Amino acid sequence: MKRVIVVGAGVAGMSFAMQLCKHGIPCEIYDSRQNVSENAERASGILSKKGLEKAGIKYNNSIENNLIGGIVHAGGRELKLRKNRTVAYIIDRRKLAEDMYNELRTGKCAKFRFLKRLTRTELLEFGKDNNNIIIGADGAVSAVASSFGFPKIERYILTYKAVYSKIKIKDVHYVHLFFDNNTTPGFFGWAAPHSESSVEIGIGIESSRKTNSRLAFRKFVETPIIKAMVKDAKYEYEHASIIPVNIRKRTAAGNVLLIGDAAGQVKATTGGGIIFGSLCAKIAADIVYKHITSNAPLQEYEKHWRKRYAKDLKAHMIAHKFYSKLTGKQFGFLLWAANSIGIDSLLSKYGDMDSWLSTINNTLLRKKY
Ligand SMILES: Cc1cc2nc3c(=O)[nH]c(=O)nc-3n(C[C@H](O)[C@H](O)[C@H](O)COP(=O)(O)OP(=O)(O)OC[C@H]3O[C@@H](n4cnc5c(N)ncnc54)[C@H](O)[C@@H]3O)c2cc1C
């Protein structure tokens, strides 16, 4: 009998386990943390309603706020994008992880092993046995990927975020995005309201720019809009983390598959990895099921997920490469141009947070100016 070993109990690892359990195949999930919610708040949870539904993630219990739009700031200009309905949610990442865990525990199909960081030696030992299937769901700095010699991910974003409470938020249903290559080189800053009295402030910078993310964050908090927003606020907590913004060139080899951040299945424009990571995790589980029941090659995973999602992820990579080179002033000019030709209203109407290809198709190609 094959043994399925999942390394990492993040969203990708748990999405994989849920789908595999639907097929009636058990698995073991290892995680170095003491439970699934420990440190879950180091990342944010801005997720499109459409994406959550497509990925089949149960999110109703973990909604903190609903978003109807976003305000983009650059070079002293603003672009307001809005819909007259909820397009995205701010999700409580701890609650989301706990709900996924409870669902898996009830099913009794996945066995969790917490406080167990698998070492390179242990991973290679597991890998030697052809009856074992190893799923690397161990995040941006994947020990599974490095132990089994997968190609490196070339681009990362370093993040720093803090949560503030006891404030009065204006426009509670809008997320603010700030593009300024001086303060946040290669990425952007954000202010995401968790509620009317609490906001998350965060920044990302490209790792190649050799900037200290903590210092960049301190600088960002001193910019006029953010300073005014968190004036007199109560500081709650802060976290540093990392996001891959490149697809790994190979994600399947022998009896090892990589999913989620470990595979680089992240939207490079925004750093969002939950939707694509979960969707690809499900493909991996379907292939593992077919492999166990009818000996289908595990390498099919690579072909299938790339066919479904690589084009979209690459469109995000291209867009990120483009905007990451712009100065705040150049970005501001683009906002002004977008406003002038009315792209804001088209994006508001036809934009898709997850699929840039459908955004381009719907907004630019189908519409005549
Ligand atoms: C600041 C920030 C903001 C973000 N905002 C968003 C957002 O708004 N929307 C969105 O969609 N995405 C967002 N993301 C990205 C999103 O959080 C990730 O894409 C997602 O969490 C990746 O899930 P994962 O399961 O692949 O990896 P992870 O969540 O990183 O889980 C990997 C797990 O593996 C475990 N592990 C690692 N090595 C080992 C080992 N050797 N042995 C055992 N266990 C191990 C770790 O403990 C961890 O629990 C954000 C990320 C950051 C940092």
mmCIF file of C-alpha atoms and ligand atoms in Angstrom, residues 7-14 30-33 36 38 42-47 93 116-119 123 137-144 159-161 190 200 203 239-244 259-262 265-267 270-275 277, ligand 1:
data_model
loop_
_atom_site.group_PDB
_atom_site.id
_atom_site.type_symbol
_atom_site.label_atom_id
_atom_site.label_comp_id
_atom_site.label_asym_id
_atom_site.label_seq_id
_atom_site.Cartn_x
_atom_site.Cartn_y
_atom_site.Cartn_z
ATOM 1 C CA VAL A 7 5.062 18.129 4.417
ATOM 2 C CA GLY A 8 3.312 21.291 5.647
ATOM 3 C CA ALA A 9 -0.157 21.912 7.094
ATOM 4 C CA GLY A 10 -0.728 25.290 5.437
ATOM 5 C CA VAL A 11 -3.622 25.981 3.070
ATOM 6 C CA ALA A 12 -1.992 24.008 0.231
ATOM 7 C CA GLY A 13 -1.201 20.925 2.338
ATOM 8 C CA MET A 14 -4.693 20.890 3.867
ATOM 9 C CA TYR A 30 3.776 16.828 9.123
ATOM 10 C CA ASP A 31 4.211 20.388 10.374
ATOM 11 C CA SER A 32 6.909 22.025 12.456
ATOM 12 C CA ARG A 33 4.369 24.246 14.263
ATOM 13 C CA VAL A 36 -2.342 24.993 12.189
ATOM 14 C CA GLU A 38 0.252 29.265 15.008
ATOM 15 C CA ARG A 42 1.904 36.455 9.487
ATOM 16 C CA ALA A 43 0.188 36.536 6.081
ATOM 17 C CA SER A 44 -2.908 38.453 5.039
ATOM 18 C CA GLY A 45 -6.152 37.108 3.694
ATOM 19 C CA ILE A 46 -7.469 39.340 0.923
ATOM 20 C CA LEU A 47 -9.305 36.888 -1.274
ATOM 21 C CA ARG A 93 -6.223 33.382 8.468
ATOM 22 C CA LYS A 116 7.859 17.776 13.654
ATOM 23 C CA ARG A 117 10.205 19.616 11.302
ATOM 24 C CA LEU A 118 11.371 17.037 8.757
ATOM 25 C CA THR A 119 15.104 17.290 8.098
ATOM 26 C CA LEU A 123 13.030 13.540 3.740
ATOM 27 C CA ALA A 137 3.591 21.818 0.770
ATOM 28 C CA ASP A 138 6.237 23.372 2.964
ATOM 29 C CA GLY A 139 6.026 26.962 1.812
ATOM 30 C CA ALA A 140 8.280 29.561 0.208
ATOM 31 C CA VAL A 141 11.568 28.178 1.535
ATOM 32 C CA SER A 142 10.819 24.541 0.781
ATOM 33 C CA ALA A 143 13.086 21.926 2.391
ATOM 34 C CA VAL A 144 11.459 19.299 0.164
ATOM 35 C CA THR A 159 7.088 41.383 3.592
ATOM 36 C CA TYR A 160 6.535 43.244 6.839
ATOM 37 C CA LYS A 161 3.120 43.967 8.308
ATOM 38 C CA TRP A 190 -1.137 48.272 1.600
ATOM 39 C CA GLU A 200 -3.485 45.975 8.725
ATOM 40 C CA ILE A 203 4.707 46.383 2.689
ATOM 41 C CA HIS A 239 5.385 39.968 11.403
ATOM 42 C CA ALA A 240 8.013 39.564 8.700
ATOM 43 C CA SER A 241 7.641 36.926 6.013
ATOM 44 C CA ILE A 242 8.437 36.006 2.419
ATOM 45 C CA ILE A 243 6.448 35.364 -0.784
ATOM 46 C CA PRO A 244 7.760 33.619 -3.938
ATOM 47 C CA ILE A 259 2.322 22.413 -4.296
ATOM 48 C CA GLY A 260 1.420 25.951 -3.153
ATOM 49 C CA ASP A 261 4.211 28.395 -2.297
ATOM 50 C CA ALA A 262 6.748 25.563 -2.543
ATOM 51 C CA GLN A 265 1.933 28.995 -7.499
ATOM 52 C CA VAL A 266 1.446 32.620 -6.492
ATOM 53 C CA LYS A 267 0.080 35.703 -8.287
ATOM 54 C CA THR A 270 -0.227 40.794 -5.491
ATOM 55 C CA GLY A 271 1.527 37.907 -3.713
ATOM 56 C CA GLY A 272 -1.768 36.046 -3.400
ATOM 57 C CA GLY A 273 -1.128 32.303 -3.219
ATOM 58 C CA ILE A 274 -4.178 30.809 -1.556
ATOM 59 C CA ILE A 275 -6.476 30.395 -4.550
ATOM 60 C CA GLY A 277 -2.171 27.017 -4.421
HETATM 61 C C1 LIG B 1 2.386 39.306 4.322
HETATM 62 C C2 LIG B 1 1.682 38.315 3.426
HETATM 63 C C3 LIG B 1 0.445 38.631 2.917
HETATM 64 C C4 LIG B 1 -0.227 37.728 2.094
HETATM 65 N N1 LIG B 1 -1.466 38.049 1.653
HETATM 66 C C5 LIG B 1 -2.161 37.173 0.908
HETATM 67 C C6 LIG B 1 -3.480 37.474 0.483
HETATM 68 O O1 LIG B 1 -4.019 38.535 0.811
HETATM 69 N N2 LIG B 1 -4.132 36.558 -0.306
HETATM 70 C C7 LIG B 1 -3.547 35.383 -0.671
HETATM 71 O O2 LIG B 1 -4.170 34.598 -1.414
HETATM 72 N N3 LIG B 1 -2.294 35.077 -0.274
HETATM 73 C C8 LIG B 1 -1.594 35.931 0.502
HETATM 74 N N4 LIG B 1 -0.324 35.625 0.899
HETATM 75 C C9 LIG B 1 0.293 34.379 0.430
HETATM 76 C C10 LIG B 1 -0.273 33.192 1.163
HETATM 77 O O3 LIG B 1 -0.219 33.418 2.560
HETATM 78 C C11 LIG B 1 0.540 31.949 0.795
HETATM 79 O O4 LIG B 1 0.521 31.821 -0.616
HETATM 80 C C12 LIG B 1 -0.040 30.692 1.403
HETATM 81 O O5 LIG B 1 -0.135 30.788 2.803
HETATM 82 C C13 LIG B 1 0.857 29.520 1.036
HETATM 83 O O6 LIG B 1 0.336 28.355 1.596
HETATM 84 P P1 LIG B 1 1.218 27.036 1.616
HETATM 85 O O7 LIG B 1 0.366 26.025 2.272
HETATM 86 O O8 LIG B 1 1.762 26.772 0.263
HETATM 87 O O9 LIG B 1 2.491 27.399 2.527
HETATM 88 P P2 LIG B 1 2.563 27.859 4.038
HETATM 89 O O10 LIG B 1 1.337 28.536 4.473
HETATM 90 O O11 LIG B 1 3.847 28.616 4.152
HETATM 91 O O12 LIG B 1 2.676 26.498 4.856
HETATM 92 C C14 LIG B 1 3.840 25.741 4.866
HETATM 93 C C15 LIG B 1 3.878 24.935 6.152
HETATM 94 O O13 LIG B 1 4.954 24.003 6.095
HETATM 95 C C16 LIG B 1 5.540 23.912 7.358
HETATM 96 N N5 LIG B 1 6.921 23.445 7.149
HETATM 97 C C17 LIG B 1 7.915 24.061 6.458
HETATM 98 N N6 LIG B 1 9.023 23.280 6.422
HETATM 99 C C18 LIG B 1 8.715 22.141 7.091
HETATM 100 C C19 LIG B 1 9.430 20.936 7.374
HETATM 101 N N7 LIG B 1 10.690 20.763 6.969
HETATM 102 N N8 LIG B 1 8.813 19.969 8.108
HETATM 103 C C20 LIG B 1 7.548 20.141 8.545
HETATM 104 N N9 LIG B 1 6.801 21.264 8.277
HETATM 105 C C21 LIG B 1 7.379 22.241 7.564
HETATM 106 C C22 LIG B 1 5.459 25.316 7.942
HETATM 107 O O14 LIG B 1 5.447 25.271 9.345
HETATM 108 C C23 LIG B 1 4.119 25.805 7.382
HETATM 109 O O15 LIG B 1 3.079 25.575 8.291
HETATM 110 C C24 LIG B 1 0.378 36.495 1.740
HETATM 111 C C25 LIG B 1 1.642 36.170 2.251
HETATM 112 C C26 LIG B 1 2.288 37.068 3.096
HETATM 113 C C27 LIG B 1 3.635 36.698 3.663
#
